[in-house]
Tab-separated table of C-alpha atoms and ligand atoms in Angstrom:
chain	number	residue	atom	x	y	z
A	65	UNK	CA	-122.072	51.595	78.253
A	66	UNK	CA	-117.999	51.245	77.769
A	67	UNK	CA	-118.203	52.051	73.811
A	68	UNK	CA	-115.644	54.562	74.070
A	69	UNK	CA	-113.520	54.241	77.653
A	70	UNK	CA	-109.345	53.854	77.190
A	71	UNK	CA	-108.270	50.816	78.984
A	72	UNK	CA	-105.175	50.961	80.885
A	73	UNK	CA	-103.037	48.161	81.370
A	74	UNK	CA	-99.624	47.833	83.511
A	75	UNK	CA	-96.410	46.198	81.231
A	76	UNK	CA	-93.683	45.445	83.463
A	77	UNK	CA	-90.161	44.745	81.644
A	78	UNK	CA	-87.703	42.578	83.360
A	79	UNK	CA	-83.873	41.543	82.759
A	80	UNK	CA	-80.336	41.656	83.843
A	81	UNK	CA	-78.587	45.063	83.640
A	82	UNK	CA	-77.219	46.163	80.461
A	83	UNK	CA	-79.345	44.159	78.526
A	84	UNK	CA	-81.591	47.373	77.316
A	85	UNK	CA	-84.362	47.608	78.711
A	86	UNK	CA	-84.521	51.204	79.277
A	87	UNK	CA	-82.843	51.452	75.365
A	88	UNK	CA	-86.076	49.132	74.459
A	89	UNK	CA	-89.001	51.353	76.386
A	90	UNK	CA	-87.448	54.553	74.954
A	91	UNK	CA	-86.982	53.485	71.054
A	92	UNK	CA	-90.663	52.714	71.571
A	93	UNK	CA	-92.047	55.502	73.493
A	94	UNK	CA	-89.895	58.456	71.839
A	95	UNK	CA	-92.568	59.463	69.600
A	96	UNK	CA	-94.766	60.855	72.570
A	97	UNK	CA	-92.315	60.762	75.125
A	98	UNK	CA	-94.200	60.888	78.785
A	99	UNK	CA	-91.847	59.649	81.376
A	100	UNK	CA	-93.310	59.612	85.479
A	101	UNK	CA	-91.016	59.520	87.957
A	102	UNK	CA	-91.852	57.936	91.108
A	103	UNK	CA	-88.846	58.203	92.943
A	104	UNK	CA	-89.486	56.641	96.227
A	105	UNK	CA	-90.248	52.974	95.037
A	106	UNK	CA	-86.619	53.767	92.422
A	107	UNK	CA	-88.850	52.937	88.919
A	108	UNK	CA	-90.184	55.008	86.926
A	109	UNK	CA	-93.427	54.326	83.997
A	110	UNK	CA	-93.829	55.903	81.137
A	111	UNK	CA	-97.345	55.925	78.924
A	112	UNK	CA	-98.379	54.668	75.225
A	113	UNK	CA	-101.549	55.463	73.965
A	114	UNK	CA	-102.341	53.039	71.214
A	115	UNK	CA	-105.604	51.488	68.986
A	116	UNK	CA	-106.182	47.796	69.039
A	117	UNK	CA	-109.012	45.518	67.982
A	118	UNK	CA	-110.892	49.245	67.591
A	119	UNK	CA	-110.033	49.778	71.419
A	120	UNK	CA	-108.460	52.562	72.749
A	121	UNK	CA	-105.357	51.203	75.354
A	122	UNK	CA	-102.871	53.109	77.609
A	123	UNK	CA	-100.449	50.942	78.413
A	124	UNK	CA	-98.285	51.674	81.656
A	125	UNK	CA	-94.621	50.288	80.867
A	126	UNK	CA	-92.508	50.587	84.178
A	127	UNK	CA	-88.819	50.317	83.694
A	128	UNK	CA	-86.492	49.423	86.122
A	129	UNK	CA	-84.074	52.061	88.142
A	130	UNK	CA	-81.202	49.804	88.107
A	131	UNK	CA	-82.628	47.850	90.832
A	132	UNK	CA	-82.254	44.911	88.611
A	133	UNK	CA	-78.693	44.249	89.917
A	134	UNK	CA	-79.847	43.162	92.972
A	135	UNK	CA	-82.008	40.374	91.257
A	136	UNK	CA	-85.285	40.958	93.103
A	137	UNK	CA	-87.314	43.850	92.433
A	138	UNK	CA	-89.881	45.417	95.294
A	139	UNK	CA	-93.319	43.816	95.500
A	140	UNK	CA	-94.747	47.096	93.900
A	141	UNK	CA	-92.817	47.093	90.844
A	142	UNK	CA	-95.147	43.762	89.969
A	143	UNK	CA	-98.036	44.599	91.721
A	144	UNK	CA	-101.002	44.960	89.432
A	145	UNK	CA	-99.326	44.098	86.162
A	146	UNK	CA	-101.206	42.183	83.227
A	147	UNK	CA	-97.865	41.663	81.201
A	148	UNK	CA	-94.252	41.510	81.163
A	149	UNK	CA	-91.293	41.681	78.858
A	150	UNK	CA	-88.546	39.623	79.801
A	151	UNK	CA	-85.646	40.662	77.758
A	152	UNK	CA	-81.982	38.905	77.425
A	153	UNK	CA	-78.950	40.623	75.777
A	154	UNK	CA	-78.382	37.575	72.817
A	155	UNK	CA	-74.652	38.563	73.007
A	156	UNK	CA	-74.757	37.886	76.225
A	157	UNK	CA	-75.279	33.492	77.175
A	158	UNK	CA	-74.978	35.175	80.903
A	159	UNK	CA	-78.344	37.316	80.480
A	160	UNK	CA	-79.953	34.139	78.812
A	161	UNK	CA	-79.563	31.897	82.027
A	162	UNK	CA	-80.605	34.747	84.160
A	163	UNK	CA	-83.700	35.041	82.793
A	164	UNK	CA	-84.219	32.371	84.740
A	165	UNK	CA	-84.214	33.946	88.036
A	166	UNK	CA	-86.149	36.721	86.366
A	167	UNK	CA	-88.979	33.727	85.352
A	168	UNK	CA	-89.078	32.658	89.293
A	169	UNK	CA	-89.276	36.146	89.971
A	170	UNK	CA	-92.711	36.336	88.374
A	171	UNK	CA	-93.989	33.183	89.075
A	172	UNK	CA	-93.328	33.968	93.112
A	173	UNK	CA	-95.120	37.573	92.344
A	174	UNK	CA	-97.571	37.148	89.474
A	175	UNK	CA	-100.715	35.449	88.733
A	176	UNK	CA	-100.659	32.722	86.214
A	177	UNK	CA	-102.683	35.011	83.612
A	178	UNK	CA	-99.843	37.212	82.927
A	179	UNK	CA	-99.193	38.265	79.388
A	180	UNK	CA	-95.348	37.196	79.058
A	181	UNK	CA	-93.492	38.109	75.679
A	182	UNK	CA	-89.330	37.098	75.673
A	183	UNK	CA	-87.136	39.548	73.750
A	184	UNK	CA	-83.656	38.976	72.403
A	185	UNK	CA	-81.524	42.394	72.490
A	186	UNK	CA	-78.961	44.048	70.394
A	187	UNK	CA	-79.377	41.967	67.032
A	188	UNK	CA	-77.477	44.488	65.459
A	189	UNK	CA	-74.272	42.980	66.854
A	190	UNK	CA	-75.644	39.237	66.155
A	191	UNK	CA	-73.181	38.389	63.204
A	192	UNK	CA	-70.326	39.471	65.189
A	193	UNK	CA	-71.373	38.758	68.633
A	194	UNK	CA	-74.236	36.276	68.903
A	195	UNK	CA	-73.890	34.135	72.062
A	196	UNK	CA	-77.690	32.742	72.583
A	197	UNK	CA	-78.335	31.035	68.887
A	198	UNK	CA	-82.183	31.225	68.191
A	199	UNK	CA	-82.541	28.042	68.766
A	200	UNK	CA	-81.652	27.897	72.044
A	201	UNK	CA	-83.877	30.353	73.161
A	202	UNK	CA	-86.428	28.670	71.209
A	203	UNK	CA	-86.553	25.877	73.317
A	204	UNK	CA	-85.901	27.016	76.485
A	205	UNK	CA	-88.937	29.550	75.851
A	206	UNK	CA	-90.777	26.473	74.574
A	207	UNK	CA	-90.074	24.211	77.891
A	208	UNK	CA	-90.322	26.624	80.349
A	209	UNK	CA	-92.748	29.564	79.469
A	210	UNK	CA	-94.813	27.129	76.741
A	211	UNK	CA	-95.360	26.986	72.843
A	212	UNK	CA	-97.616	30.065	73.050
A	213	UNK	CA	-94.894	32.422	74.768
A	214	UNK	CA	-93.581	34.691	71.728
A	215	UNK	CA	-90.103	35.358	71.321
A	216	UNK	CA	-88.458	38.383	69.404
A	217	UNK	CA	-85.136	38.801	68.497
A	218	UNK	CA	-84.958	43.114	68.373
A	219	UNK	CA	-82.487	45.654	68.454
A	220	UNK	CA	-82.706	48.604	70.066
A	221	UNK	CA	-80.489	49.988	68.349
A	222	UNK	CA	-81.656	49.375	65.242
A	223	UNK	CA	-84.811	48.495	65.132
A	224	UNK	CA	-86.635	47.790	61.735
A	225	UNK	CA	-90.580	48.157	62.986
A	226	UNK	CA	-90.424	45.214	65.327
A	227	UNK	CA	-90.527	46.430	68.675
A	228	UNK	CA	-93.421	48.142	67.995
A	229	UNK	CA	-95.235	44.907	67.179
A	230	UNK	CA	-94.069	43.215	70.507
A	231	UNK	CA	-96.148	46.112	71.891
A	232	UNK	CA	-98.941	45.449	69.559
A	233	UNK	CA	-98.611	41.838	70.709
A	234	UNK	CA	-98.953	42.130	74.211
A	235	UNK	CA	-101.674	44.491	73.630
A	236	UNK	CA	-103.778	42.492	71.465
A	237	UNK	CA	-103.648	39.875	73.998
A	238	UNK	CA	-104.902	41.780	77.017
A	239	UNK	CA	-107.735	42.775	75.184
A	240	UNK	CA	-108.299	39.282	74.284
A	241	UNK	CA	-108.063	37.800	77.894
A	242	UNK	CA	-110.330	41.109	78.516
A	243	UNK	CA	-108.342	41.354	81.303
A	244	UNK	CA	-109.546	44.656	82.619
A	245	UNK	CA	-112.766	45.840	84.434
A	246	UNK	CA	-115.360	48.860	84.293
A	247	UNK	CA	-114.818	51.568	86.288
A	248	UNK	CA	-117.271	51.021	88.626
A	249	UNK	CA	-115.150	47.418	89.830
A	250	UNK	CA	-112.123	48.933	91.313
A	251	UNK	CA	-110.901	45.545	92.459
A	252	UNK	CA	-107.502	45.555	89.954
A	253	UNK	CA	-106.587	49.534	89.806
A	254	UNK	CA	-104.289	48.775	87.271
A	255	UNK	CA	-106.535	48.043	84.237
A	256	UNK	CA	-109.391	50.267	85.044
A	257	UNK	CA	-111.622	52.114	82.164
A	258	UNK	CA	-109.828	55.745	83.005
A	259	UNK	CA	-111.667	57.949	80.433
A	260	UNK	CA	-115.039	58.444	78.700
A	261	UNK	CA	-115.734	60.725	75.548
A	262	UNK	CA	-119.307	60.279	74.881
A	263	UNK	CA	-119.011	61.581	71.459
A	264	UNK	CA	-116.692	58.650	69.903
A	265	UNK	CA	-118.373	55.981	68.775
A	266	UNK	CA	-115.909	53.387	68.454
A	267	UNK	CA	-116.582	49.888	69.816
A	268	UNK	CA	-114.156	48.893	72.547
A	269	UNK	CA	-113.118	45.536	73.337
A	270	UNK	CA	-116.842	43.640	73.060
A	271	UNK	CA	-118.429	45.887	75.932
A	272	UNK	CA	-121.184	46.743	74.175
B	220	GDP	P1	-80.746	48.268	80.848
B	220	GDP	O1	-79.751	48.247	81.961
B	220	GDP	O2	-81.305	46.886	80.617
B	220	GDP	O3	-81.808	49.306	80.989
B	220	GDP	O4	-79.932	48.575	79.511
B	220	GDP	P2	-79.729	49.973	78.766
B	220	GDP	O5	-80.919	50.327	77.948
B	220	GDP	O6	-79.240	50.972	79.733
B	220	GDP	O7	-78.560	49.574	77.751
B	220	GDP	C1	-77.335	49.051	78.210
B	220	GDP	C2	-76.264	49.283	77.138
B	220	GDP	O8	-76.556	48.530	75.976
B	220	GDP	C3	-76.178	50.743	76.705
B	220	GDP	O9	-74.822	51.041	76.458
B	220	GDP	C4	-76.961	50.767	75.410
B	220	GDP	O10	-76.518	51.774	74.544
B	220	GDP	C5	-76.677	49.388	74.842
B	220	GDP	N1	-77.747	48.894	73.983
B	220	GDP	C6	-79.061	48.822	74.292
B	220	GDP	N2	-79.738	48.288	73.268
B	220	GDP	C7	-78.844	48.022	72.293
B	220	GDP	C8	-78.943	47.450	70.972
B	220	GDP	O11	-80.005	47.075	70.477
B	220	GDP	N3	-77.779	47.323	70.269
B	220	GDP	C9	-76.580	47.712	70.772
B	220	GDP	N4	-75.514	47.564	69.998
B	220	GDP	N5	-76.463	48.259	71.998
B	220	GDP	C10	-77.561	48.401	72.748
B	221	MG	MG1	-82.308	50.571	82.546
């Protein structure tokens, strides 16, 4: 009996420097700001606590300490991860063909299951600046991630609402792929039931 256990799920978000990644994880999490340091792998996590499909989810994002700049990241930063957000700055046509690294990146470290969702950064300055027309990315996302890989053109900055949903996204996904196990199957720590309050009586994610 699962009825009422938060599922927690590892979100991994990937990108060249300066793109805003760390600008993206905190316009998100500010509300109930939680940040974990973990110093001696350089990344840090931070927590979100939301509701989807009536189950309860903690999602784990882990942000990058800069390490991006050396264009591979330490086995741990992947390990255990059921999603990632690959972000590109779309003033930037130089953060939009690095993605690509960023793509082999995952593919040499991930299982083909992952949860991927592309943003496009700093919209704000896309009449002025735009580099990477929609379009573009479009296609590219189409040929080399597939039809089904969303992509989200956000800012930061600005944002209108829609961050949030790439968050409800990727979260309604992993609890459709179910990808997560009960706590007594510790095989994937990362997406483990982590708490139980016998009381609630909410239905979570088709375990009962
Ligand atoms: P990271 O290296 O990918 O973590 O990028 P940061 O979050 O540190 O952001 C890099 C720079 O871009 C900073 O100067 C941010 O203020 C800026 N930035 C991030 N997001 C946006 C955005 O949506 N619009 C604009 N105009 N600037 C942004
Ligand atoms: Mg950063």
């Amino acid at each position: 009996m699962y009825a009422s256990s938060t599922l927690e799920a590892k979100v991994v978000i990937l990108g060249s420097q300066g793109v805003g990644k760390t600008s993206l994880v905190v316009r998100y999490i500010s509300k109930t700001f939680s940040p974990n340091s973990t110093s001696t792998i350089g990344a840090s996590f931070m927590t979100k606590k939301l509701t989807v499909d009536h189950c309860k989810v903690r999602l784990q994002i882990w942000d990058t300490a800069g390490q991006e700049r050396f264009r591979a990241m330490a086995p741990m930063y992947y390990r255990g991860a059921q999603a990632a957000l690959l972000v590109y700055d779309l003033t930037s046509q130089e953060s939009f063909a690095e993605m690509h690294s960023w793509i082999e990146e995952l593919k040499r470290n991930m299982t083909e299951d992952l949860v991927i969702v592309v943003v496009a950064n700093k919209l704000d300055l896309a009449q002025t600046r735009r580099e990477v027309p929609l379009e573009q990315a479009r296609e590219y996302v189409t040929r080399v991630l597939g039809p089904e890989t969303p992509l989200y053109e956000v800012s930061a900055k600005d944002d209108d609402g829609t961050i949030e949903d790439i968050f409800l996204h990727l979260t309604h996904a992993l609890v459709e792929r179910k990808q997560y196990l009960p706590r007594d199957r510790k095989r994937q720590p990362t997406m483990t039931i982590v708490e139980d309050t016998p009381s609630n009586s909410s239905l979570c994610c088709g375990y009962l």
